[in-house]
Each structure stands twice: as structure tokens, then as C-alpha cells.
């Protein structure tokens, strides 16, 4: 602990550089070494080697790609438009690649992970195989009805107050195993 204090004091004194030209070293009654710039406190002068100063490298600011607000990617493009007020916007359930034994009616509940909570002026709609499945709603849960046996690609779209698509979730592919 004593060494840490000494090193901190020495660093503080060295940081003052031009203000304190002479450093004095003394020892207190408990044997702790004390560095000071006050000659009245006693102690012997300490000669310090000059500091080597290496200037920091100045990095050029990185150019950001131009922002295009409100443009949604195609089905085969990755999500991530510039406007994304959410840390998480994805389909939580069903999981990608899942084989789902849907009920005899072919109904499936879809859950979204949206963090923070969906803003009051935003809504979400689902795309099934690239087609809108229902009107936009302010919710994180949807019900798909009458799904036949087969493979489906599901995506969620984030819409702003004007109904413009602001973001699209990564696609989730799943299979419905429906008995007849």
C-alpha cells in the first residue's frame, strides 16, 4: 500500500513537471517515504531523469456511409438500416430451422424480441414468404393461422408513425409438420 501511495505521489509530482523543478524526499515517523516540492518540509533533493514524451497518434475520423432513411432491404439483404432505435429487433419464436408440429388447425404463435419496448408511434407487421401476412400492429406477438405443411420464411418489419418501413428483422426459416 505504501509503495502505491509513493508511486501515485511521484506520478503527480512528475505530471506537474515545469511547476516543480526540485523534488525532495523525506521519511515520516512510520517509515513511509514522502516526496514533496516543499523545501521547508526537509528531506534531500532528488534528481529525476527527464521524461521521454511520445506524442499520441492522431487518427483521422472514419467516414460513415451515407444515411438513407426509410429504405428497407430486399428479402435477400441483411437488415440494419441507419434508423434503428432498438438494441434488439428479431424473431424470438419460432427459432430458425425449427421443425414445428403445428396444431391440427395449422396455427402458430410468433414472438418478437424488441428491446427497449416498442415505441407508441411504431408498429410491426409480419412477412410470410415475402408477403405481408396481416396489418401492422403495436405488439410483439402474432398468430399465424391455417399454415399448411411445408417450409416458410418469416420476417418482421418495423414501421414508423407514417407507415414507412424502418427496419426488417433477419429472416427465420421454419418447417411445419402438419398431420392430415
PDB file of C-alpha atoms in Angstrom:
ATOM      1  CA  UNK A   1       0.000   0.000   0.000  1.00  0.00           C
ATOM      2  CA  UNK A   2       2.831   2.364   0.890  1.00  0.00           C
ATOM      3  CA  UNK A   3       4.549   1.758  -2.448  1.00  0.00           C
ATOM      4  CA  UNK A   4       1.318   2.535  -4.301  1.00  0.00           C
ATOM      5  CA  UNK A   5       0.977   5.851  -2.473  1.00  0.00           C
ATOM      6  CA  UNK A   6       4.587   6.696  -3.206  1.00  0.00           C
ATOM      7  CA  UNK A   7       4.164   5.875  -6.881  1.00  0.00           C
ATOM      8  CA  UNK A   8       0.973   7.952  -7.070  1.00  0.00           C
ATOM      9  CA  UNK A   9       2.665  10.905  -5.435  1.00  0.00           C
ATOM     10  CA  UNK A  10       5.679  10.535  -7.671  1.00  0.00           C
ATOM     11  CA  UNK A  11       3.399  10.422 -10.731  1.00  0.00           C
ATOM     12  CA  UNK A  12       1.554  13.519  -9.551  1.00  0.00           C
ATOM     13  CA  UNK A  13       4.790  15.339  -8.979  1.00  0.00           C
ATOM     14  CA  UNK A  14       6.151  14.294 -12.361  1.00  0.00           C
ATOM     15  CA  UNK A  15       2.945  15.437 -14.030  1.00  0.00           C
ATOM     16  CA  UNK A  16       3.498  18.922 -12.672  1.00  0.00           C
ATOM     17  CA  UNK A  17       6.919  18.892 -14.391  1.00  0.00           C
ATOM     18  CA  UNK A  18       7.547  22.556 -15.142  1.00  0.00           C
ATOM     19  CA  UNK A  19       5.824  23.809 -11.990  1.00  0.00           C
ATOM     20  CA  UNK A  20       8.037  21.849  -9.565  1.00  0.00           C
ATOM     21  CA  UNK A  21      11.644  21.876 -10.625  1.00  0.00           C
ATOM     22  CA  UNK A  22      13.085  20.281  -7.482  1.00  0.00           C
ATOM     23  CA  UNK A  23      11.663  17.270  -5.671  1.00  0.00           C
ATOM     24  CA  UNK A  24      12.506  16.463  -2.063  1.00  0.00           C
ATOM     25  CA  UNK A  25      12.429  13.040  -0.448  1.00  0.00           C
ATOM     26  CA  UNK A  26      11.785  12.528   3.242  1.00  0.00           C
ATOM     27  CA  UNK A  27      10.656   9.742   5.579  1.00  0.00           C
ATOM     28  CA  UNK A  28       7.917  10.158   8.212  1.00  0.00           C
ATOM     29  CA  UNK A  29       7.802   8.635  11.705  1.00  0.00           C
ATOM     30  CA  UNK A  30       6.189   5.395  10.447  1.00  0.00           C
ATOM     31  CA  UNK A  31       8.916   4.900   7.809  1.00  0.00           C
ATOM     32  CA  UNK A  32       6.804   5.956   4.829  1.00  0.00           C
ATOM     33  CA  UNK A  33       8.723   7.707   2.069  1.00  0.00           C
ATOM     34  CA  UNK A  34       7.240  11.069   1.133  1.00  0.00           C
ATOM     35  CA  UNK A  35       8.021  13.118  -1.970  1.00  0.00           C
ATOM     36  CA  UNK A  36       7.329  16.829  -1.924  1.00  0.00           C
ATOM     37  CA  UNK A  37       8.199  20.027  -3.736  1.00  0.00           C
ATOM     38  CA  UNK A  38       8.217  21.972  -0.449  1.00  0.00           C
ATOM     39  CA  UNK A  39      11.825  22.509   0.707  1.00  0.00           C
ATOM     40  CA  UNK A  40      10.581  23.641   4.150  1.00  0.00           C
ATOM     41  CA  UNK A  41       9.471  20.065   4.992  1.00  0.00           C
ATOM     42  CA  UNK A  42      13.089  18.942   4.965  1.00  0.00           C
ATOM     43  CA  UNK A  43      14.462  15.989   3.067  1.00  0.00           C
ATOM     44  CA  UNK A  44      17.063  15.568   0.426  1.00  0.00           C
ATOM     45  CA  UNK A  45      16.684  16.772  -3.160  1.00  0.00           C
ATOM     46  CA  UNK A  46      16.001  14.035  -5.712  1.00  0.00           C
ATOM     47  CA  UNK A  47      17.306  14.324  -9.239  1.00  0.00           C
ATOM     48  CA  UNK A  48      14.875  12.925 -11.765  1.00  0.00           C
ATOM     49  CA  UNK A  49      15.735  11.825 -15.259  1.00  0.00           C
ATOM     50  CA  UNK A  50      13.977  13.797 -17.979  1.00  0.00           C
ATOM     51  CA  UNK A  51      10.750  12.275 -19.209  1.00  0.00           C
ATOM     52  CA  UNK A  52      10.516  10.836 -22.672  1.00  0.00           C
ATOM     53  CA  UNK A  53       7.357  12.129 -24.313  1.00  0.00           C
ATOM     54  CA  UNK A  54       5.884  10.254 -27.248  1.00  0.00           C
ATOM     55  CA  UNK A  55       3.062  12.126 -28.952  1.00  0.00           C
ATOM     56  CA  UNK A  56      -0.130  10.154 -29.395  1.00  0.00           C
ATOM     57  CA  UNK A  57      -1.143   9.164 -32.879  1.00  0.00           C
ATOM     58  CA  UNK A  58      -3.980  11.289 -34.183  1.00  0.00           C
ATOM     59  CA  UNK A  59      -6.460   9.109 -36.043  1.00  0.00           C
ATOM     60  CA  UNK A  60      -8.427  10.527 -38.900  1.00  0.00           C
ATOM     61  CA  UNK A  61     -12.170  10.328 -38.313  1.00  0.00           C
ATOM     62  CA  UNK A  62     -13.711   7.484 -40.272  1.00  0.00           C
ATOM     63  CA  UNK A  63     -16.115   8.438 -42.966  1.00  0.00           C
ATOM     64  CA  UNK A  64     -19.559   7.000 -42.338  1.00  0.00           C
ATOM     65  CA  UNK A  65     -21.582   5.668 -45.219  1.00  0.00           C
ATOM     66  CA  UNK A  66     -24.355   7.989 -46.316  1.00  0.00           C
ATOM     67  CA  UNK A  67     -27.586   7.569 -44.383  1.00  0.00           C
ATOM     68  CA  UNK A  68     -30.684   6.639 -46.301  1.00  0.00           C
ATOM     69  CA  UNK A  69     -33.726   6.889 -44.051  1.00  0.00           C
ATOM     70  CA  UNK A  70     -36.713   4.640 -44.538  1.00  0.00           C
ATOM     71  CA  UNK A  71     -35.276   2.265 -47.108  1.00  0.00           C
ATOM     72  CA  UNK A  72     -35.980  -1.367 -46.319  1.00  0.00           C
ATOM     73  CA  UNK A  73     -33.720  -4.107 -47.634  1.00  0.00           C
ATOM     74  CA  UNK A  74     -34.913  -6.773 -50.023  1.00  0.00           C
ATOM     75  CA  UNK A  75     -35.575 -10.260 -48.637  1.00  0.00           C
ATOM     76  CA  UNK A  76     -32.049 -11.420 -49.558  1.00  0.00           C
ATOM     77  CA  UNK A  77     -30.312  -8.400 -47.985  1.00  0.00           C
ATOM     78  CA  UNK A  78     -29.118  -8.118 -44.409  1.00  0.00           C
ATOM     79  CA  UNK A  79     -31.045  -5.856 -42.017  1.00  0.00           C
ATOM     80  CA  UNK A  80     -29.559  -2.751 -40.453  1.00  0.00           C
ATOM     81  CA  UNK A  81     -30.764   0.478 -41.958  1.00  0.00           C
ATOM     82  CA  UNK A  82     -29.389   3.600 -40.263  1.00  0.00           C
ATOM     83  CA  UNK A  83     -32.652   4.248 -38.388  1.00  0.00           C
ATOM     84  CA  UNK A  84     -32.806   1.674 -35.606  1.00  0.00           C
ATOM     85  CA  UNK A  85     -33.912   2.917 -32.177  1.00  0.00           C
ATOM     86  CA  UNK A  86     -33.864  -0.627 -30.755  1.00  0.00           C
ATOM     87  CA  UNK A  87     -30.973  -2.682 -29.418  1.00  0.00           C
ATOM     88  CA  UNK A  88     -32.853  -5.859 -30.318  1.00  0.00           C
ATOM     89  CA  UNK A  89     -35.365  -6.393 -33.114  1.00  0.00           C
ATOM     90  CA  UNK A  90     -35.654 -10.039 -34.108  1.00  0.00           C
ATOM     91  CA  UNK A  91     -37.977 -13.022 -34.175  1.00  0.00           C
ATOM     92  CA  UNK A  92     -37.622 -14.921 -30.910  1.00  0.00           C
ATOM     93  CA  UNK A  93     -40.012 -17.744 -31.716  1.00  0.00           C
ATOM     94  CA  UNK A  94     -40.111 -19.840 -33.806  1.00  0.00           C
ATOM     95  CA  UNK A  95     -36.354 -20.412 -33.950  1.00  0.00           C
ATOM     96  CA  UNK A  96     -34.517 -20.508 -37.245  1.00  0.00           C
ATOM     97  CA  UNK A  97     -34.515 -24.013 -38.709  1.00  0.00           C
ATOM     98  CA  UNK A  98     -37.202 -25.319 -36.371  1.00  0.00           C
ATOM     99  CA  UNK A  99     -39.429 -28.268 -37.281  1.00  0.00           C
ATOM    100  CA  UNK A 100     -42.772 -27.376 -35.772  1.00  0.00           C
ATOM    101  CA  UNK A 101     -45.588 -29.799 -35.072  1.00  0.00           C
ATOM    102  CA  UNK A 102     -48.338 -27.230 -35.566  1.00  0.00           C
ATOM    103  CA  UNK A 103     -51.741 -27.896 -34.073  1.00  0.00           C
ATOM    104  CA  UNK A 104     -54.285 -29.724 -36.212  1.00  0.00           C
ATOM    105  CA  UNK A 105     -55.537 -26.330 -37.435  1.00  0.00           C
ATOM    106  CA  UNK A 106     -52.047 -25.165 -38.502  1.00  0.00           C
ATOM    107  CA  UNK A 107     -51.902 -22.258 -36.045  1.00  0.00           C
ATOM    108  CA  UNK A 108     -48.557 -20.865 -34.897  1.00  0.00           C
ATOM    109  CA  UNK A 109     -47.713 -18.111 -32.400  1.00  0.00           C
ATOM    110  CA  UNK A 110     -44.846 -15.800 -33.414  1.00  0.00           C
ATOM    111  CA  UNK A 111     -42.954 -13.871 -30.714  1.00  0.00           C
ATOM    112  CA  UNK A 112     -40.626 -10.939 -31.331  1.00  0.00           C
ATOM    113  CA  UNK A 113     -37.716  -9.773 -29.185  1.00  0.00           C
ATOM    114  CA  UNK A 114     -37.801  -5.960 -29.131  1.00  0.00           C
ATOM    115  CA  UNK A 115     -35.628  -4.028 -26.673  1.00  0.00           C
ATOM    116  CA  UNK A 116     -36.273  -1.445 -25.409  1.00  0.00           C
ATOM    117  CA  UNK A 117     -40.064  -1.617 -25.545  1.00  0.00           C
ATOM    118  CA  UNK A 118     -41.795  -0.769 -28.799  1.00  0.00           C
ATOM    119  CA  UNK A 119     -42.381   2.978 -29.008  1.00  0.00           C
ATOM    120  CA  UNK A 120     -46.040   4.096 -29.087  1.00  0.00           C
ATOM    121  CA  UNK A 121     -45.627   5.571 -32.580  1.00  0.00           C
ATOM    122  CA  UNK A 122     -44.139   2.362 -34.044  1.00  0.00           C
ATOM    123  CA  UNK A 123     -45.848  -0.787 -35.247  1.00  0.00           C
ATOM    124  CA  UNK A 124     -44.777  -4.179 -36.551  1.00  0.00           C
ATOM    125  CA  UNK A 125     -46.048  -6.398 -39.327  1.00  0.00           C
ATOM    126  CA  UNK A 126     -45.094  -9.906 -40.380  1.00  0.00           C
ATOM    127  CA  UNK A 127     -43.989 -11.133 -43.768  1.00  0.00           C
ATOM    128  CA  UNK A 128     -44.526 -14.795 -44.607  1.00  0.00           C
ATOM    129  CA  UNK A 129     -42.546 -15.854 -47.666  1.00  0.00           C
ATOM    130  CA  UNK A 130     -42.091 -12.185 -48.583  1.00  0.00           C
ATOM    131  CA  UNK A 131     -45.797 -11.311 -48.438  1.00  0.00           C
ATOM    132  CA  UNK A 132     -47.489  -9.224 -45.758  1.00  0.00           C
ATOM    133  CA  UNK A 133     -49.494 -11.602 -43.563  1.00  0.00           C
ATOM    134  CA  UNK A 134     -51.551  -9.065 -41.599  1.00  0.00           C
ATOM    135  CA  UNK A 135     -51.926  -5.359 -40.952  1.00  0.00           C
ATOM    136  CA  UNK A 136     -49.318  -3.569 -38.801  1.00  0.00           C
ATOM    137  CA  UNK A 137     -49.942  -3.773 -35.049  1.00  0.00           C
ATOM    138  CA  UNK A 138     -48.376  -2.380 -31.905  1.00  0.00           C
ATOM    139  CA  UNK A 139     -47.449  -5.778 -30.444  1.00  0.00           C
ATOM    140  CA  UNK A 140     -44.661  -8.318 -30.023  1.00  0.00           C
ATOM    141  CA  UNK A 141     -46.845 -11.413 -30.543  1.00  0.00           C
ATOM    142  CA  UNK A 142     -48.691 -12.571 -33.643  1.00  0.00           C
ATOM    143  CA  UNK A 143     -50.772 -15.624 -34.545  1.00  0.00           C
ATOM    144  CA  UNK A 144     -50.456 -17.276 -37.930  1.00  0.00           C
ATOM    145  CA  UNK A 145     -53.449 -19.400 -38.909  1.00  0.00           C
ATOM    146  CA  UNK A 146     -54.050 -22.270 -41.298  1.00  0.00           C
ATOM    147  CA  UNK A 147     -50.421 -22.995 -42.135  1.00  0.00           C
ATOM    148  CA  UNK A 148     -50.075 -25.976 -44.429  1.00  0.00           C
ATOM    149  CA  UNK A 149     -47.269 -28.482 -44.183  1.00  0.00           C
ATOM    150  CA  UNK A 150     -44.053 -27.082 -45.617  1.00  0.00           C
ATOM    151  CA  UNK A 151     -41.235 -24.573 -45.314  1.00  0.00           C
ATOM    152  CA  UNK A 152     -41.813 -20.890 -44.517  1.00  0.00           C
ATOM    153  CA  UNK A 153     -39.611 -17.791 -44.324  1.00  0.00           C
ATOM    154  CA  UNK A 154     -40.713 -15.290 -41.716  1.00  0.00           C
ATOM    155  CA  UNK A 155     -39.605 -11.678 -41.183  1.00  0.00           C
ATOM    156  CA  UNK A 156     -40.824  -8.776 -39.072  1.00  0.00           C
ATOM    157  CA  UNK A 157     -40.893  -5.197 -40.318  1.00  0.00           C
ATOM    158  CA  UNK A 158     -40.676  -2.124 -38.098  1.00  0.00           C
ATOM    159  CA  UNK A 159     -42.892   0.727 -39.292  1.00  0.00           C
ATOM    160  CA  UNK A 160     -42.765   4.336 -38.126  1.00  0.00           C
ATOM    161  CA  UNK A 161     -45.747   6.634 -37.423  1.00  0.00           C
ATOM    162  CA  UNK A 162     -46.118   7.370 -41.154  1.00  0.00           C
ATOM    163  CA  UNK A 163     -46.200   3.663 -42.026  1.00  0.00           C
ATOM    164  CA  UNK A 164     -42.731   3.729 -43.570  1.00  0.00           C
ATOM    165  CA  UNK A 165     -40.599   0.589 -43.210  1.00  0.00           C
ATOM    166  CA  UNK A 166     -37.665   1.467 -40.971  1.00  0.00           C
ATOM    167  CA  UNK A 167     -36.133  -1.936 -40.309  1.00  0.00           C
ATOM    168  CA  UNK A 168     -36.547  -5.597 -41.175  1.00  0.00           C
ATOM    169  CA  UNK A 169     -35.522  -8.486 -38.936  1.00  0.00           C
ATOM    170  CA  UNK A 170     -33.221 -11.235 -40.153  1.00  0.00           C
ATOM    171  CA  UNK A 171     -35.232 -13.981 -41.873  1.00  0.00           C
ATOM    172  CA  UNK A 172     -36.256 -17.078 -39.918  1.00  0.00           C
ATOM    173  CA  UNK A 173     -36.896 -20.280 -41.855  1.00  0.00           C
ATOM    174  CA  UNK A 174     -39.024 -22.988 -40.226  1.00  0.00           C
ATOM    175  CA  UNK A 175     -40.906 -26.122 -41.253  1.00  0.00           C
ATOM    176  CA  UNK A 176     -44.458 -27.039 -40.318  1.00  0.00           C
ATOM    177  CA  UNK A 177     -45.067 -30.751 -39.832  1.00  0.00           C
ATOM    178  CA  UNK A 178     -48.841 -30.899 -40.016  1.00  0.00           C
ATOM    179  CA  UNK A 179     -50.783 -34.132 -39.979  1.00  0.00           C
ATOM    180  CA  UNK A 180     -53.849 -34.680 -42.119  1.00  0.00           C
TER     181      UNK A 180
END
